[in-house]
Amino acid sequence: MEGWVNVDHNAEYKPDKVVDLSKYPFPFPANSAEEIYCGHLIEHIPDITKFLLELYRIAKNGCIIHIRYPVFTSRSAYADPTHVHYLSHVSLQYYEDVHLDQPEKIFPSNLRLKKVSKEAKCFFLKVKNERLLNILEHLRIPLQEVYIKFMVVK
């Protein structure tokens, strides 16, 4: 992506930096990122909590973290044998707005993420309403992909 520091574990993709994002800490200074984009990455990461904590470490206050991943009901979720997680539209709900008003109860550690937006692709539609997403899931209507934006709160 133009204007970004592109990271991949595979040098064949010609990233700006070759980094194994399942190893910590990442080779970036704390409070250095203004915006982070993770496209079809999180499903490859063994420990999602550690990964998000590390993104939080390198993010500046107010940083937007974009996370896009295939949903377990899509064919692409199973097409890649390197996926270690099969996620739904609620898989990252655990991290959304975790006790922002009660910092002493924050878990895990000091991770503070405020959900800015969430949408899921269902066939050719983009669904942003959480209640409708839950209904679609209940009716077993397959979603293809989820896109969540978090804002870092420090």
mmCIF file of C-alpha atoms in Angstrom, residues 13-145:
data_model
loop_
_atom_site.group_PDB
_atom_site.id
_atom_site.type_symbol
_atom_site.label_atom_id
_atom_site.label_comp_id
_atom_site.label_asym_id
_atom_site.label_seq_id
_atom_site.Cartn_x
_atom_site.Cartn_y
_atom_site.Cartn_z
ATOM 1 C CA TYR A 13 5.768 -10.296 -1.723
ATOM 2 C CA LYS A 14 8.438 -7.545 -1.538
ATOM 3 C CA PRO A 15 7.260 -5.868 1.679
ATOM 4 C CA ASP A 16 9.108 -2.880 3.127
ATOM 5 C CA LYS A 17 9.907 -5.064 6.157
ATOM 6 C CA VAL A 18 9.940 -8.836 6.508
ATOM 7 C CA VAL A 19 8.478 -9.533 9.958
ATOM 8 C CA ASP A 20 7.035 -12.617 11.631
ATOM 9 C CA LEU A 21 3.993 -11.082 13.344
ATOM 10 C CA SER A 22 3.581 -14.096 15.607
ATOM 11 C CA LYS A 23 6.887 -13.175 17.328
ATOM 12 C CA TYR A 24 6.995 -10.380 19.893
ATOM 13 C CA PRO A 25 7.913 -7.600 20.227
ATOM 14 C CA PHE A 26 7.443 -6.243 16.710
ATOM 15 C CA PRO A 27 10.430 -4.280 15.377
ATOM 16 C CA PHE A 28 8.651 -0.933 15.707
ATOM 17 C CA PRO A 29 8.962 1.660 18.488
ATOM 18 C CA ALA A 30 6.163 2.201 20.974
ATOM 19 C CA ASN A 31 3.633 4.921 20.137
ATOM 20 C CA SER A 32 4.837 5.226 16.545
ATOM 21 C CA ALA A 33 1.885 4.169 14.352
ATOM 22 C CA GLU A 34 -0.893 6.576 13.396
ATOM 23 C CA GLU A 35 -2.887 3.965 11.470
ATOM 24 C CA ILE A 36 -2.585 0.171 11.152
ATOM 25 C CA TYR A 37 -4.198 -2.030 8.512
ATOM 26 C CA CYS A 38 -4.435 -5.798 8.969
ATOM 27 C CA GLY A 39 -6.003 -7.315 5.883
ATOM 28 C CA HIS A 40 -6.624 -11.060 6.085
ATOM 29 C CA LEU A 41 -3.947 -11.445 8.730
ATOM 30 C CA ILE A 42 -5.506 -12.086 12.132
ATOM 31 C CA GLU A 43 -6.773 -15.541 11.156
ATOM 32 C CA HIS A 44 -3.109 -16.563 10.733
ATOM 33 C CA ILE A 45 -1.977 -15.335 14.182
ATOM 34 C CA PRO A 46 -1.809 -18.020 16.902
ATOM 35 C CA ASP A 47 -2.433 -15.692 19.878
ATOM 36 C CA ILE A 48 -4.854 -12.900 18.955
ATOM 37 C CA THR A 49 -4.673 -11.242 22.389
ATOM 38 C CA LYS A 50 -0.865 -10.965 22.305
ATOM 39 C CA PHE A 51 -1.072 -9.685 18.731
ATOM 40 C CA LEU A 52 -3.571 -6.951 19.657
ATOM 41 C CA LEU A 53 -1.523 -5.997 22.719
ATOM 42 C CA GLU A 54 1.509 -5.559 20.479
ATOM 43 C CA LEU A 55 -0.476 -3.442 17.992
ATOM 44 C CA TYR A 56 -1.608 -1.372 20.975
ATOM 45 C CA ARG A 57 2.008 -0.926 22.084
ATOM 46 C CA ILE A 58 3.153 0.456 18.725
ATOM 47 C CA ALA A 59 0.007 2.563 18.176
ATOM 48 C CA LYS A 60 -0.267 6.228 19.102
ATOM 49 C CA ASN A 61 -3.268 7.413 21.082
ATOM 50 C CA GLY A 62 -6.120 7.803 18.585
ATOM 51 C CA CYS A 63 -4.530 5.383 16.084
ATOM 52 C CA ILE A 64 -7.096 3.604 13.901
ATOM 53 C CA ILE A 65 -6.589 -0.140 13.580
ATOM 54 C CA HIS A 66 -8.340 -1.694 10.585
ATOM 55 C CA ILE A 67 -8.924 -5.454 10.786
ATOM 56 C CA ARG A 68 -10.382 -7.416 7.883
ATOM 57 C CA TYR A 69 -10.814 -11.194 7.980
ATOM 58 C CA PRO A 70 -12.808 -13.992 6.330
ATOM 59 C CA VAL A 71 -15.767 -15.379 8.272
ATOM 60 C CA PHE A 72 -15.890 -19.108 9.008
ATOM 61 C CA THR A 73 -18.966 -19.449 6.752
ATOM 62 C CA SER A 74 -17.022 -18.329 3.663
ATOM 63 C CA ARG A 75 -15.134 -20.683 1.382
ATOM 64 C CA SER A 76 -11.993 -18.567 1.679
ATOM 65 C CA ALA A 77 -11.816 -19.284 5.428
ATOM 66 C CA TYR A 78 -11.055 -22.922 4.634
ATOM 67 C CA ALA A 79 -9.191 -22.472 1.360
ATOM 68 C CA ASP A 80 -5.945 -21.449 3.088
ATOM 69 C CA PRO A 81 -4.324 -24.203 5.179
ATOM 70 C CA THR A 82 -2.296 -21.591 7.098
ATOM 71 C CA HIS A 83 -5.381 -20.251 8.889
ATOM 72 C CA VAL A 84 -5.239 -21.071 12.601
ATOM 73 C CA HIS A 85 -8.579 -19.437 13.504
ATOM 74 C CA TYR A 86 -12.029 -19.616 11.950
ATOM 75 C CA LEU A 87 -13.712 -16.401 13.022
ATOM 76 C CA SER A 88 -17.238 -15.007 13.098
ATOM 77 C CA HIS A 89 -18.550 -11.457 13.191
ATOM 78 C CA VAL A 90 -18.445 -11.598 17.018
ATOM 79 C CA SER A 91 -14.945 -13.048 17.402
ATOM 80 C CA LEU A 92 -13.333 -9.708 18.300
ATOM 81 C CA GLN A 93 -16.278 -8.499 20.376
ATOM 82 C CA TYR A 94 -14.303 -9.452 23.486
ATOM 83 C CA TYR A 95 -11.917 -6.567 22.725
ATOM 84 C CA GLU A 96 -14.525 -3.939 21.819
ATOM 85 C CA ASP A 97 -14.784 -1.023 24.236
ATOM 86 C CA VAL A 98 -13.437 -3.142 27.108
ATOM 87 C CA HIS A 99 -14.194 -1.203 30.293
ATOM 88 C CA LEU A 100 -13.140 2.166 28.852
ATOM 89 C CA ASP A 101 -14.923 3.829 31.739
ATOM 90 C CA GLN A 102 -13.318 1.511 34.338
ATOM 91 C CA PRO A 103 -9.571 1.395 33.644
ATOM 92 C CA GLU A 104 -8.903 -0.667 36.761
ATOM 93 C CA LYS A 105 -10.967 -3.546 35.272
ATOM 94 C CA ILE A 106 -9.323 -3.623 31.858
ATOM 95 C CA PHE A 107 -8.556 -7.086 30.641
ATOM 96 C CA PRO A 108 -6.306 -8.143 29.046
ATOM 97 C CA SER A 109 -3.591 -5.976 30.527
ATOM 98 C CA ASN A 110 -3.978 -2.359 29.392
ATOM 99 C CA LEU A 111 -5.581 -3.016 25.998
ATOM 100 C CA ARG A 112 -8.093 -0.233 25.336
ATOM 101 C CA LEU A 113 -9.818 -0.307 21.958
ATOM 102 C CA LYS A 114 -12.938 1.641 21.027
ATOM 103 C CA LYS A 115 -14.945 0.181 18.148
ATOM 104 C CA VAL A 116 -15.379 2.856 15.476
ATOM 105 C CA SER A 117 -17.282 0.719 12.979
ATOM 106 C CA LYS A 118 -17.992 -2.840 11.936
ATOM 107 C CA GLU A 119 -19.408 -4.242 8.729
ATOM 108 C CA ALA A 120 -19.734 -7.672 7.203
ATOM 109 C CA LYS A 121 -20.129 -8.760 3.612
ATOM 110 C CA CYS A 122 -23.125 -10.962 2.944
ATOM 111 C CA PHE A 123 -23.209 -11.879 -0.722
ATOM 112 C CA PHE A 124 -23.137 -8.452 -2.411
ATOM 113 C CA LEU A 125 -24.356 -6.493 0.613
ATOM 114 C CA LYS A 126 -22.409 -4.696 3.315
ATOM 115 C CA VAL A 127 -24.209 -5.117 6.628
ATOM 116 C CA LYS A 128 -23.374 -2.634 9.401
ATOM 117 C CA ASN A 129 -26.252 -3.251 11.822
ATOM 118 C CA GLU A 130 -25.180 -5.573 14.666
ATOM 119 C CA ARG A 131 -28.720 -6.820 15.270
ATOM 120 C CA LEU A 132 -29.097 -7.736 11.586
ATOM 121 C CA LEU A 133 -25.727 -9.537 11.652
ATOM 122 C CA ASN A 134 -26.956 -11.613 14.596
ATOM 123 C CA ILE A 135 -30.195 -12.439 12.753
ATOM 124 C CA LEU A 136 -28.292 -13.492 9.624
ATOM 125 C CA GLU A 137 -26.060 -15.717 11.735
ATOM 126 C CA HIS A 138 -29.076 -17.235 13.512
ATOM 127 C CA LEU A 139 -30.719 -17.949 10.131
ATOM 128 C CA ARG A 140 -27.458 -19.559 8.964
ATOM 129 C CA ILE A 141 -27.063 -17.064 6.138
ATOM 130 C CA PRO A 142 -23.347 -17.077 5.377
ATOM 131 C CA LEU A 143 -21.201 -14.006 5.778
ATOM 132 C CA GLN A 144 -18.022 -13.740 3.720
ATOM 133 C CA GLU A 145 -15.873 -11.158 5.456
#
